[in-house]
Every structure is written in C-alpha cells, then in structure tokens.
Amino acid sequence: MGRTHSNAFSQVSHFFDLPVRPVLQAVCARNVGRAEAFAKQWGYRSVVTDWRKLVESPDIDLVDIASPNDTHAEIAIAAAKAGKMVMCEKPLGRNAAEAEAMVAAVEAAGVANSVWYNYRRVPAVALAKEMVDEGRLGKIFHYRAKFLQDWTISSDLPQGGEGLWRLDAAVAGSGVTGDLLAHCIDTAMWLNAGIGEVSAMTETFIKSRKHNLTGKVEPVGIDDASAFLARFENGSLGTFEATRYARGHKALYTLEINGEHASIFWDLHDLHRLQYFDHRDESRTRGWRSVHITDGDHPYMKHWWVPGLQIGYEHTFIHQAADFLAALGEGKSAPPTFREALRTDYVTDAVLQSAADRRWVKVQGAGAAHAS
Amino acid sequence: MGRTHSNAFSQVSHFFDLPVRPVLQAVCARNVGRAEAFAKQWGYRSVVTDWRKLVESPDIDLVDIASPNDTHAEIAIAAAKAGKMVMCEKPLGRNAAEAEAMVAAVEAAGVANSVWYNYRRVPAVALAKEMVDEGRLGKIFHYRAKFLQDWTISSDLPQGGEGLWRLDAAVAGSGVTGDLLAHCIDTAMWLNAGIGEVSAMTETFIKSRKHNLTGKVEPVGIDDASAFLARFENGSLGTFEATRYARGHKALYTLEINGEHASIFWDLHDLHRLQYFDHRDESRTRGWRSVHITDGDHPYMKHWWVPGLQIGYEHTFIHQAADFLAALGEGKSAPPTFREALRTDYVTDAVLQSAADRRWVKVQGAGAAHAS
Amino acid sequence: MGRTHSNAFSQVSHFFDLPVRPVLQAVCARNVGRAEAFAKQWGYRSVVTDWRKLVESPDIDLVDIASPNDTHAEIAIAAAKAGKMVMCEKPLGRNAAEAEAMVAAVEAAGVANSVWYNYRRVPAVALAKEMVDEGRLGKIFHYRAKFLQDWTISSDLPQGGEGLWRLDAAVAGSGVTGDLLAHCIDTAMWLNAGIGEVSAMTETFIKSRKHNLTGKVEPVGIDDASAFLARFENGSLGTFEATRYARGHKALYTLEINGEHASIFWDLHDLHRLQYFDHRDESRTRGWRSVHITDGDHPYMKHWWVPGLQIGYEHTFIHQAADFLAALGEGKSAPPTFREALRTDYVTDAVLQSAADRRWVKVQGAGAAHAS
Amino acid sequence: MGRTHSNAFSQVSHFFDLPVRPVLQAVCARNVGRAEAFAKQWGYRSVVTDWRKLVESPDIDLVDIASPNDTHAEIAIAAAKAGKMVMCEKPLGRNAAEAEAMVAAVEAAGVANSVWYNYRRVPAVALAKEMVDEGRLGKIFHYRAKFLQDWTISSDLPQGGEGLWRLDAAVAGSGVTGDLLAHCIDTAMWLNAGIGEVSAMTETFIKSRKHNLTGKVEPVGIDDASAFLARFENGSLGTFEATRYARGHKALYTLEINGEHASIFWDLHDLHRLQYFDHRDESRTRGWRSVHITDGDHPYMKHWWVPGLQIGYEHTFIHQAADFLAALGEGKSAPPTFREALRTDYVTDAVLQSAADRRWVKVQGAGAAHAS
C-alpha cells in the first residue's frame, strides 16, 4: 500500500489542477534500510523509523497511514492530537471500538481526514453513483456484492509477519470480513443505503498454520470466508460474500444493483467497464450495455487519455488524493471521512457477531430495516 | 410446459436410438377446444378433459404431469396406484408433505418415475457433473447459485389463473423458492453434496395484486425474492438467491463451484458454454476457459449437429426423455426419481421456515453439516 | 443436411400455424439400407435410391435437395421440368454457369423455389435486417464477415467420399469460398447491398491428401482459405475471410456492420445474441448492447419459449420451412429464390477468378461500385 | 503524446531498477506559455521554443520526438548529427524515403535510437510474443489485425492544426494507414514474420473539410479507411483493416494469430487480457482461455500490483522507457530501432501504392512471399 499511496501523491499534480501541491516530505518504516531505499525510489525528502517523529514534526501537514490494521488507531489518534490531517488505509479500525476512538480524535482536533476506500474512485463505480443519485434505477430491490480471491488455498502458506499479516487475527482484526467485505460494504452503503441487519456465516477452512513470527503451528484466528444476507434501510435485499478460497479469482470484486427501471453491474477484473441495463430502452433492441469508461464525460476520465484507452488500479488512489486536495481547498474532508468509514466497521462487527451467534444482528446506529 | 414435454417425446426418437419408442397417445386439458387444437398440432391420438380417464385408460403406460403444482400429488398418486409410470414437472409437491406421499405411492406401486429437473440435462451442466465426479475440482469450498428474473416487477400484473398461477400461493405452494430455487437446489445437491442447514430471508415486494379468478385485489402470498446461506454436508459453503425483481435478467440461472484445484461456472443465458478454470494449467497462460459445448465428446452432443453449432432450451427435455426411455430398457428410473426430488422439497421447506422464523434451520434428513 | 431438413419439415407444424402442412413422403439415398433406416427414424413414408423416381412421382410436390454440390443442378433442373417445387442446399451450383441453368429451369417451369441460406433466419440476423431496413444505422461505411473453422488442419485427413466431399473440388466446386464465404456473401448482400468488385487471395495449405475414392494421394483442388476486399454498390467497404485453418474456431461466422449512427455485430457461436451500438444513446451511458434474442418481439421468437430461453442451430431451418410454406399460401417463393442465390455464385466466381489472376474483378451483373 | 512520454520518464524510476535515471531536463514547444505550463506540471527544468536549441544543448543526452509526423525527420536527423540519443513517435517518417534518411542518420552517428511502437509493451502482447517464440502455436496459418475508431464520422469536423493534424495529409503523410495500420503492421511483423506483398483498398468517405489553418474548405488528402490482404514471408495469410468510421469503436486494436496448435487473440479495449486457445488441451474441456494478465510471471507485471489488479494504457510507454534505459546499460538500443521501424514504412508505402494502382505490390526489402 505504501507504493499506491506514494504513487497517488506523486502523480496527482501531473494530471489534476489542484489548489494544493503535495510534497513527499518523509517516509516512515521500521527498517531503516528499506525506508531509505523507498525514499530514494519515490523522492521522499527524509526518512524516519519511528512514526512518533512524523507526528511531532512541524514540517509535516498530513499523516498518511498505510501500515497494518493494528497500528491505525494509535497513529491516527496521535496525529490528530498533533493537529495533522490524517488519511488512513481501510478498514478504519480492527473493530468499531477502535474506529470510534479514531473518529473522536479527528473530530476533536478538527483535522481533515479520509479513509482509502479507493474503489469509490473507480470511474465506472463513480458513474454508477451518479446514475443511482439521478434516480435512473428507480426503487432499488436488490444489491449483490462479492469479493473473491484464491491466494490462501495452500495449507503450506504461513501466517503472520511481512506480507502475511492479513492472516494474523491479532494484527488484522478479522479475515476477509474486514479486508474484503469492508470494501463491498462501503460501496454498498454509498451507492444504495444503510444496512439495517445481517445474518452471516463465516468459515476458516484451514484451521492452523505455521506462524512466521513464532515459528510454531498455531490456530488460525481469521475468517477465510464470510457471507451474509442483509436488509438495507431502504427495503432492498443484499447478499454479500468474500473468500480467499475461490479458485480462479484473484481480486474479483463484483457488484450489482437491480432497480425498478434499470440495473448496473461492475467487476474489478475489468474495472474500466460498467454494465448497464435500462428497461426504458426500446424493447426489441434492449440489452445490457457494456459501457467502456474511457470518455471525457465519464468521472475523472477527462484527466487521462483519449477515448478507448483504459486506466488501471492505481488511478483510484490518484483520484482519491485529487479529491482530498480539492476538498482541502474548500476547507473540507473528502469522503469517506472517518465518521463515514466507522459505519462500515459497525456492519463488519455485526457480521462477525451474527456468524458467531448464528442469528440475525441489527447494525449499530442503523435505522429500522424494512423487513416484511 | 405442455409444449416442451410434447416436443421431447416427439423428437426423442429422431435423435436417439432407444429401446422404446414413445407414442403420443392422449392429451388431457380442462378446455376441450384447446385440448383438441393441441392434439392436432402435436399429433396426439386422442383427447380427454378429466385426467382420471387417462389414469384409468389401459392404453396409457406413462402419465406425464405438466399441470400446476397443486395437481401434482393427486394425479401422480392416482397414476401410480393404477400402475402407470409417472413423470412430473418440478417441484414435486407444493411442500415436502405432498412430495412424501407421492414418493410413497410410486415406490409402493413399483413404477418408473422421474421429475423434470431439466437443467441437469443441459450438456454443459452434465459435463460439470462429470468433472466434479472425476475429482478434478478437489475439495469443494464454495457453491453459488442464482436464478434471476424480472417479469413481475409491474404492480399491474394480476395473480392467479391462466399463465399466472405461479403468483398464487395456494396453487404454486410458494413463489420463487419452489419455482426457481428448487432448480438451483436440485443441481447443487447433485453436483456438490446434500445441504445440511440454511439461513434464509424472503421478501414480497408487492403486497397485494388483483386476483384473476376472484376479480378482487388480494394479498400476495408468495415470496417474490428468496435468498439463503447454506452449509453443505461436505463442509462447503453455499449462497443461493432467486428473485423476479432483477431488472435485465429473464432467466439468469447461474451456478459456480470453487474447488481446491479448479472452478466451474455456468449460465442459462448462454447455456451452451461452460467456464472452467484449472489451477493445474501452466501458470503463465492460465485463465478461465470458455468451453463451447458443441463437440461430439460433450454429453448428449454426438446426437446433434457438427461442432460449433449450438442447441437450445428444449433439448434438455429431449435429453431427459431419452434418459428415461433408456433407463426403462434396463428396468430402472432415470434420475432424479421422486425420492431424489423429495430432498429438494425438504430444502425449500427449510428455507421458507428459516425465513419465517429468522433462524438457521436444519434440513430434514440431512447428515450433520460441517459447521465450524 | 438430411437431418436438418427433415427436422425442419417435421417440426414446422408444431410451432407455426401455416396454410400448408408438409408430409414426409419419400427419402432418397443411394444406399438402400441407410435410406430405410433414415426413413424409419424420421417417419418418411417411402424410400427410393434413384432421385429420378422422386422427380417423376405424382405424389411428390416438393423436391428438397440436400446432396453434394455436384448433384444440385441436374436434380433441380429435372425436378423443375417435372413441375415440382424445388428447395436446394447452398451454394446453388458449383459455379455461376450451373446456377444460371437452374434459375432458368425453375423460372421456365414457374415453380416455387428457394435456397437454404439458413443464417438469414437466425432471429438475431433477422432483427439486424429489420434494423438496417428501418434506416437505424444511417449510411453504411463498413461490412465485415468471417467464417472460421479448424477441422482440416491435420494432413492425415483424406479427401473425397462420404463426409469428406467438401475437400474434393470436383464435387464441391470450390473449398471455403463456396462452402463458407457463400453464406457470408448471401447475408452481406441481403443486409447491406450488392457487391461490385473484389480483390481476393486464396490458399491451399496442404497441397495433397489421400483421396478416399481412389485410395491414392492426389493434389488438393480446393481452397483451404479465402479472403477478399470488396466494394459494395452503396459505396461501403467490405472485408471477407473464410478458412478451415483457424485453430479454436469451429463455425465462427461473424458479421459486423458500421453505419453513420449505429453498428451491429453477430456471431454464430452465440447465435442468440445481437450486439448493437447506437451513437444516439446518451453519451455518458452509451455502450454496446448485448441483446438476448429470446423475447416475443424478436423475429420468430414468439413461436418458441419464454424470454431468456434460447434456441439453437436447427431452428433456422425450421424458420425457413415456415417462411416457404407461408409464402406458398400466397403463391410466392420465400427468399432467397434461385435467382437471388445466383448473385452469390457470381460473387464467389469473381473471388476465385480474382485470386487466380491477382487483380480486382468486377462481379457479373453488379452495378457500378462506388470506388473512389 | 507529450503527456504519455513525460509520464513514462517520470514514472519509470519508481517501478523499475535501472542503470540510468532519467532527468526531465527541458521541454520544447512552439508556444512558450504552454511550454512553461507543461514544464511546471511535469517538473521539467527548462523550456525552449526552438527544437534546434535542444539539439545543440550540451546538457541534453536524449531527444524524444513527440511532435507531428512532418517534423520527425528533420529533428531526428539533426539530433543524431549532434550525437544525441533519439526516440521518436511512430510512424518513423511520413514515408519510407524520410525514414531511410533517419535510419542513415542514427546509424552514421552511432546513437541509441528507438521508435514508440508502444503496443509491443502491453504485457498481454509481450506474452503473446513469448508464446510465439516458444513455438507453442506451431506453423502459423493466419494473422488478422484491425484498428477501428469512429472519431471523424461527422462532416463538421475540420482538418489541420492543433489536435487535428492527423487529418492533414501534408503533415501526417497519410491517414489511418500511417496512424493506425502502422501499429498493426509493426506488431504483426514482430509477432509473426515479414510481410511480402499486399493488395489494398483505401477510401476517403468525406471528400472535403474545412481546413483550420487556411479557413477554407479543402479536399481531404488522407485515407479515412484502409484495408489490405497480405502474404507473410512465412507463408501465412494476413488481413488488415483500419478506419475512423467504425461507429462504436474508440480504439479497437485487435489481433489474432492462428497456428497449427494454438491461437491467440488480443484487444486494446481490454488490454489486460489475452485470449488463448490450445488444441493440445484435453478435448472435452478445451476452450479459449481468458488470461488475466496481472500476475507476477506475466511480462512487466512483477513491477506493478498484486494479481487481479490491472494496469492501463500509459504503462506501455513506461515499459518502453524502462527497456530503453536498461538497453542503454548494455550499450544497445531497445527495439524497435529506427531500422526496424523503417520496415513498417515500407509496408505502409506498399499499401498506399497498391490502393492507388489497384494491384498487388511487393514490399521493399521483403523476401519472397510464399504465394501458391
């Protein structure tokens, strides 16, 4: 994630006219050698190995957190207290309790803040948002999202440490629920409505793995797979699923919305396309439209290349950086703020609790779900 | 359904060499004029308006039931008692209690019997079955099925009577659970394993509709949408969903199986294709294979055209008729028998009960699900 | 082809209300045993081994020719002289000279006649025709067609005799030009405009093969691959290609039309879909529409199943039989008549001559092409 | 093109470890205001408005030409004479005569040189190259390429000047032949073999347009569409087509290679996928593989993100910059060199001449084509 964030701040001024031009002032990593190599590669002006130095430094305006989940709360709270703007990788906390403390800190400090739910800034997803907001879909009946991966199927894969902390429950907080479903939930609530209640199941297919830090075979604490049924606050039904055991899928985040008049489908593996069906089209020639999101009138795309030429994954981070810097010019925080991201942590907490208790769980802070 | 069944028995001898050649002996319908027109069009030798006449007739060997769900049990039980072979449209009964009585009747009578879960005979699905049975997928982790339609979105659509009995709970038994999910469940248990327990939600989006038989606006008793989480007896996880409110989908039955080594995906809207990913392929050139199921070594396809030329929906019924007649030659019933189809009714009953009670429900007759 | 034609006449009355009901009166094949088996399977009332018997028989109204190309002219001319209606497999003759004689015969006799260019009756292609005729595409700039197969790549494949006469130039007339490009040309001139002139190249990749009838290795006389540039009479440009050496394609007949306002694409491997792009759609949500041709308002489809359920290859022949029988009721011949099909033979003759002479060749009977 | 090149040199050191680190020393543009704005946005150290200053400047090592085609030769030759390395946008010259002079200049000067045929560096295309070179496809029978756009359909579009010089024959040299087909030809000869001879047709659909520089309606000198048949030196057949009148396609560069054992298809609109069919796969489960080119063992991809996450158009330029800088470390020029790019100009010259003369034209410098 360090690379995607550094790239975002490095590239944003090349493609966007913004009121503020970011400077890559300092990079922090525990290993000084790697920090220095990274700084050299990306042009950071300095290097620290203790994040507290960053937080205290007078020449730092913004602290951007791209470290493992168990560090988010401590760093963000300290940074906010020091009056720094804070951007944080998702999920905000390992759980809603951590996230609540983070929200309190940034709001108390009055600092700009944002969470890197980067998929909102895929141009196709941003277009979907515009279309929903324009009322094109009519009343929404169904929302469906999946995030499928296959990288942990081998039982030889260890857990913990460098590159594998996502398998370590103590560091990550949870497995696919916080890692993958969090993305799905953030987009869903943004595009559709709040989630009122959930019924979930989780599974850990491989029960124990060697831990890289202890060297011992230890129980796996994370969820390998997580699926849930949901009722949204607007009366629509949701189905969600994430797993790292779906052979053949690397990062297949898909979402579909079915409305009274129209439906939308999107897929991260072909992120530059949006599938759109509109029942109001003439019946005889009606069909799902494969919209190639490369034209100047598509969100963000006037900043890139001529029509027909696609952009990729890292551009979503550049767009978020651009929106953050543009919002700064207006004295605002670009969404999702910490407060907005907290709502996703409430849902993931409810999912984990529902799976543990084998019952429907109401999401904290949700309005009444329109259950029949 | 009368046309698809008549077509199956009419066409089967043109394309398959079978020990038995079916004769279209008599057609039964309440309206004599329509029965006669139908008989003329399809070459039936005679017409009756009371199904009891068929059941009693000595020149009838097989009674094929293609009438609404509320007639299945009575006709099938009477036919079995009269010593006729019985084929029945799905679902077997409106509920498991009806279906159990039907199973008892055919087994007591010792007559050949089969239920038209026709999608098992899509060549692509039959190939999927072969591949699973060969162990190509390895341990199964996930099974996903959806059946999405959009034909009841308008609130002006009435319920009940000719062509609309599927919206009438008294006739149909349930809504999409028995109509659409039943297909998904039958295929899932055939391809993967028995379903142990479920957590479901259902929804009726439009609460009342004019009833065609009474002429009055009446409450809608069926489920418009139904989704459930499942744990299979082999430890894999299932997600299922059906609806008639998914704008843009006419009959989008999709299924996907993710195994340790390989995955399979199929889609009724392009039923002549099977998507197949095999992790054992060389890594650099590995990808989802779009298998065009038109070759002579694909199930059933040697009976049809040269490679590259696709078949359609009605062929699945022809295949089932062929398998039924071939099995007869060996003194057997072609699957799914009534007994096998009863298992699907146990699952749909569990789904409806789970949705009503908002809790996980164990499927009748299921072995222990491998819940964590 | 005997099966597709027999199926067409067997099925047409089941699905279409027609003024005439065909009777499968007699089948003709050289081998009496196979003829009898075929007659039994399809319900033909009698069998002959000499086609002249059919032509002379008073109880035959229509002679349908599904035999190899070298028999078309002789049978068709005799049948016409005997006052029979004639339907003939494509291409009409092995060359335009044969086809001209056939046209003269049916026109002199005044008998109904039609050539089985069946792809016109794919519902998606028929819809494309409607759309072009409605002027939706505006001025046409480009037409592109390919027909790709891969069944003759092995040098071990012999030529000639049963099932392999298409590799024998004396029987077939030509290779892919008459077999595959003829389909492309027929559809192109029907959908777009007459072809004015062509520049072609052909290739025979495997120069000699064992001949099944002589038992000797003999030079291959057919073209394995054939491609040509074309100028249509309406000023649009065409590119055409056919081959039996395109690994991975079984019968990939594709066509695309690009007009001022809209474009259309179709593909035989997914024959129940039409791709449609309309520039007049709102720019931001414009995309290629994948139209699933299964609705009642699509050509021919009201005769089949409910929306979402696809038909296959053989249905194109059923549609042609239906159109032929419907036209008979009005005293007409269903297109393409022999005269219309002759135009395709003029183009294939021009293609072969252009390839031989390495120059542009004007198509016989064509109006002036709008070359710049 | 200035942006894509600047981005390439700006980004290359962030993602590749290279022996040389480029410095954005100076930018040249005729309009000083725009040059300064561009320099500021991209971090160029200085600005000039006369390219001769760059060529003479001692602190410039490499001159990169991204200006219209009519400037390529003069700048490149001057830069080479001054001992600068030269990179040049494609096509090399407006015609082969210009390109020959450019080759002579860089070879006489002994300077590193390369032409931005960037599509070679799409990872999917680079993988195709590896596969062909490994002999996986076996003997090649067919090569097919198209480059379809639709941006000049309106007759209101003027020609000439800023952003529209591609419609001005004096500046561009030709229309789609040099602009689009040049890409197709470069890739084809790289992947497959030299092109021996061609038969072409070109068309100018809109014969006159307002000229932006003169303000008058003037004849259009470029080709709007260009298609040709080709015979490659290895005996395979080629079909090529480019147009700016293909409604619905923005930059649809597609290529397909059919070999004895395997085939490959690629499409710029989904540039991160490669379609691959291998006949040696088990017959029953054989199909076109959709290879998602995002894994670490795909060309260039280990430098980017985790599997499943796609890159876009501009990355092809970054890859070419990386290869160029890596080659410098070995004292070489990264392909395609000027000499290699000259071969493409020979083919485009032959295409234009063939279209003008309506005859097959042998490509200059080509070996004997294996025509039958």
Short mmCIF file of N, CA and C in Angstrom, two decimals, chain B residues 127 130-131 134 136 276 281-293 295 297-298, chain D residues 127 130-131 134 136 276 281-293 295 297-298:
data_model
loop_
_atom_site.label_atom_id
_atom_site.label_comp_id
_atom_site.label_asym_id
_atom_site.label_seq_id
_atom_site.Cartn_x
_atom_site.Cartn_y
_atom_site.Cartn_z
N LEU B 127 -21.65 -31.97 -18.21
CA LEU B 127 -20.18 -32.04 -18.24
C LEU B 127 -19.61 -31.61 -16.88
N GLU B 130 -19.73 -34.53 -14.65
CA GLU B 130 -18.64 -35.48 -14.93
C GLU B 130 -17.33 -35.00 -14.32
N MET B 131 -17.07 -33.72 -14.46
CA MET B 131 -15.81 -33.18 -13.98
C MET B 131 -15.72 -33.23 -12.46
N GLU B 134 -15.18 -36.80 -11.40
CA GLU B 134 -13.81 -37.26 -11.66
C GLU B 134 -12.82 -36.70 -10.63
N ARG B 136 -11.80 -33.62 -10.39
CA ARG B 136 -10.96 -32.56 -10.94
C ARG B 136 -10.91 -31.32 -10.07
N TYR B 276 -14.48 -22.75 -17.21
CA TYR B 276 -13.69 -23.71 -16.43
C TYR B 276 -12.30 -23.14 -16.17
N ASP B 281 -3.21 -25.84 -14.73
CA ASP B 281 -2.66 -25.36 -16.00
C ASP B 281 -1.40 -24.56 -15.71
N GLU B 282 -0.53 -24.50 -16.67
CA GLU B 282 0.70 -23.71 -16.54
C GLU B 282 0.35 -22.29 -16.12
N SER B 283 1.08 -21.77 -15.14
CA SER B 283 0.65 -20.51 -14.52
C SER B 283 0.59 -19.33 -15.48
N ARG B 284 1.56 -19.22 -16.34
CA ARG B 284 1.66 -18.02 -17.16
C ARG B 284 0.51 -17.88 -18.17
N THR B 285 -0.07 -19.01 -18.59
CA THR B 285 -1.11 -18.97 -19.62
C THR B 285 -2.45 -19.49 -19.09
N ARG B 286 -2.57 -19.51 -17.79
CA ARG B 286 -3.76 -20.00 -17.13
C ARG B 286 -4.87 -18.96 -17.24
N GLY B 287 -6.07 -19.42 -17.46
CA GLY B 287 -7.21 -18.50 -17.50
C GLY B 287 -8.49 -19.29 -17.51
N TRP B 288 -9.58 -18.59 -17.32
CA TRP B 288 -10.89 -19.23 -17.43
C TRP B 288 -11.09 -19.66 -18.88
N ARG B 289 -11.41 -20.93 -19.04
CA ARG B 289 -11.67 -21.45 -20.39
C ARG B 289 -13.16 -21.35 -20.68
N SER B 290 -13.48 -20.78 -21.81
CA SER B 290 -14.86 -20.75 -22.26
C SER B 290 -15.06 -21.94 -23.17
N VAL B 291 -15.61 -23.00 -22.60
CA VAL B 291 -15.75 -24.24 -23.38
C VAL B 291 -17.09 -24.19 -24.13
N HIS B 292 -16.99 -24.25 -25.43
CA HIS B 292 -18.17 -24.20 -26.29
C HIS B 292 -18.67 -25.64 -26.41
N ILE B 293 -19.78 -25.90 -25.75
CA ILE B 293 -20.22 -27.29 -25.58
C ILE B 293 -21.01 -27.74 -26.81
N ASP B 295 -19.26 -30.15 -29.07
CA ASP B 295 -18.48 -31.23 -29.68
C ASP B 295 -19.06 -32.59 -29.36
N ASP B 297 -17.78 -35.11 -28.08
CA ASP B 297 -17.41 -35.73 -26.80
C ASP B 297 -17.99 -34.99 -25.60
N HIS B 298 -18.85 -34.06 -25.84
CA HIS B 298 -19.59 -33.44 -24.74
C HIS B 298 -20.90 -34.22 -24.53
N LEU D 127 3.44 -11.16 -23.83
CA LEU D 127 3.28 -12.59 -23.55
C LEU D 127 3.00 -13.36 -24.84
N GLU D 130 6.22 -14.02 -26.46
CA GLU D 130 6.94 -15.13 -25.83
C GLU D 130 6.37 -16.47 -26.30
N MET D 131 5.07 -16.54 -26.37
CA MET D 131 4.42 -17.80 -26.73
C MET D 131 4.71 -18.19 -28.18
N GLU D 134 8.30 -19.35 -28.42
CA GLU D 134 8.49 -20.69 -27.86
C GLU D 134 7.97 -21.77 -28.80
N ARG D 136 4.84 -22.44 -29.45
CA ARG D 136 3.58 -23.03 -28.98
C ARG D 136 2.51 -23.09 -30.05
N TYR D 276 -6.48 -17.20 -25.36
CA TYR D 276 -5.53 -18.22 -25.81
C TYR D 276 -6.25 -19.56 -25.93
N ASP D 281 -4.80 -29.01 -25.32
CA ASP D 281 -5.58 -29.25 -24.09
C ASP D 281 -6.49 -30.45 -24.32
N GLU D 282 -6.86 -31.08 -23.24
CA GLU D 282 -7.80 -32.21 -23.32
C GLU D 282 -9.06 -31.79 -24.07
N SER D 283 -9.49 -32.60 -24.96
CA SER D 283 -10.54 -32.17 -25.89
C SER D 283 -11.84 -31.77 -25.20
N ARG D 284 -12.25 -32.53 -24.22
CA ARG D 284 -13.57 -32.33 -23.63
C ARG D 284 -13.70 -31.01 -22.88
N THR D 285 -12.58 -30.51 -22.37
CA THR D 285 -12.62 -29.29 -21.55
C THR D 285 -11.82 -28.15 -22.19
N ARG D 286 -11.57 -28.28 -23.45
CA ARG D 286 -10.80 -27.30 -24.19
C ARG D 286 -11.65 -26.08 -24.47
N GLY D 287 -11.06 -24.93 -24.38
CA GLY D 287 -11.79 -23.72 -24.69
C GLY D 287 -10.83 -22.55 -24.76
N TRP D 288 -11.30 -21.44 -25.26
CA TRP D 288 -10.49 -20.23 -25.25
C TRP D 288 -10.27 -19.82 -23.80
N ARG D 289 -9.04 -19.62 -23.42
CA ARG D 289 -8.70 -19.17 -22.07
C ARG D 289 -8.61 -17.65 -22.05
N SER D 290 -9.31 -17.06 -21.12
CA SER D 290 -9.21 -15.63 -20.93
C SER D 290 -8.16 -15.39 -19.84
N VAL D 291 -6.95 -15.11 -20.28
CA VAL D 291 -5.85 -14.97 -19.33
C VAL D 291 -5.82 -13.52 -18.83
N HIS D 292 -5.99 -13.37 -17.55
CA HIS D 292 -5.99 -12.04 -16.92
C HIS D 292 -4.54 -11.71 -16.62
N ILE D 293 -4.00 -10.78 -17.37
CA ILE D 293 -2.55 -10.56 -17.37
C ILE D 293 -2.18 -9.62 -16.22
N ASP D 295 -0.51 -11.19 -13.28
CA ASP D 295 0.33 -11.97 -12.35
C ASP D 295 1.80 -11.62 -12.50
N ASP D 297 4.26 -13.43 -13.05
CA ASP D 297 5.04 -14.10 -14.10
C ASP D 297 4.62 -13.68 -15.50
N HIS D 298 3.79 -12.67 -15.58
CA HIS D 298 3.49 -12.08 -16.89
C HIS D 298 4.49 -10.96 -17.17
#
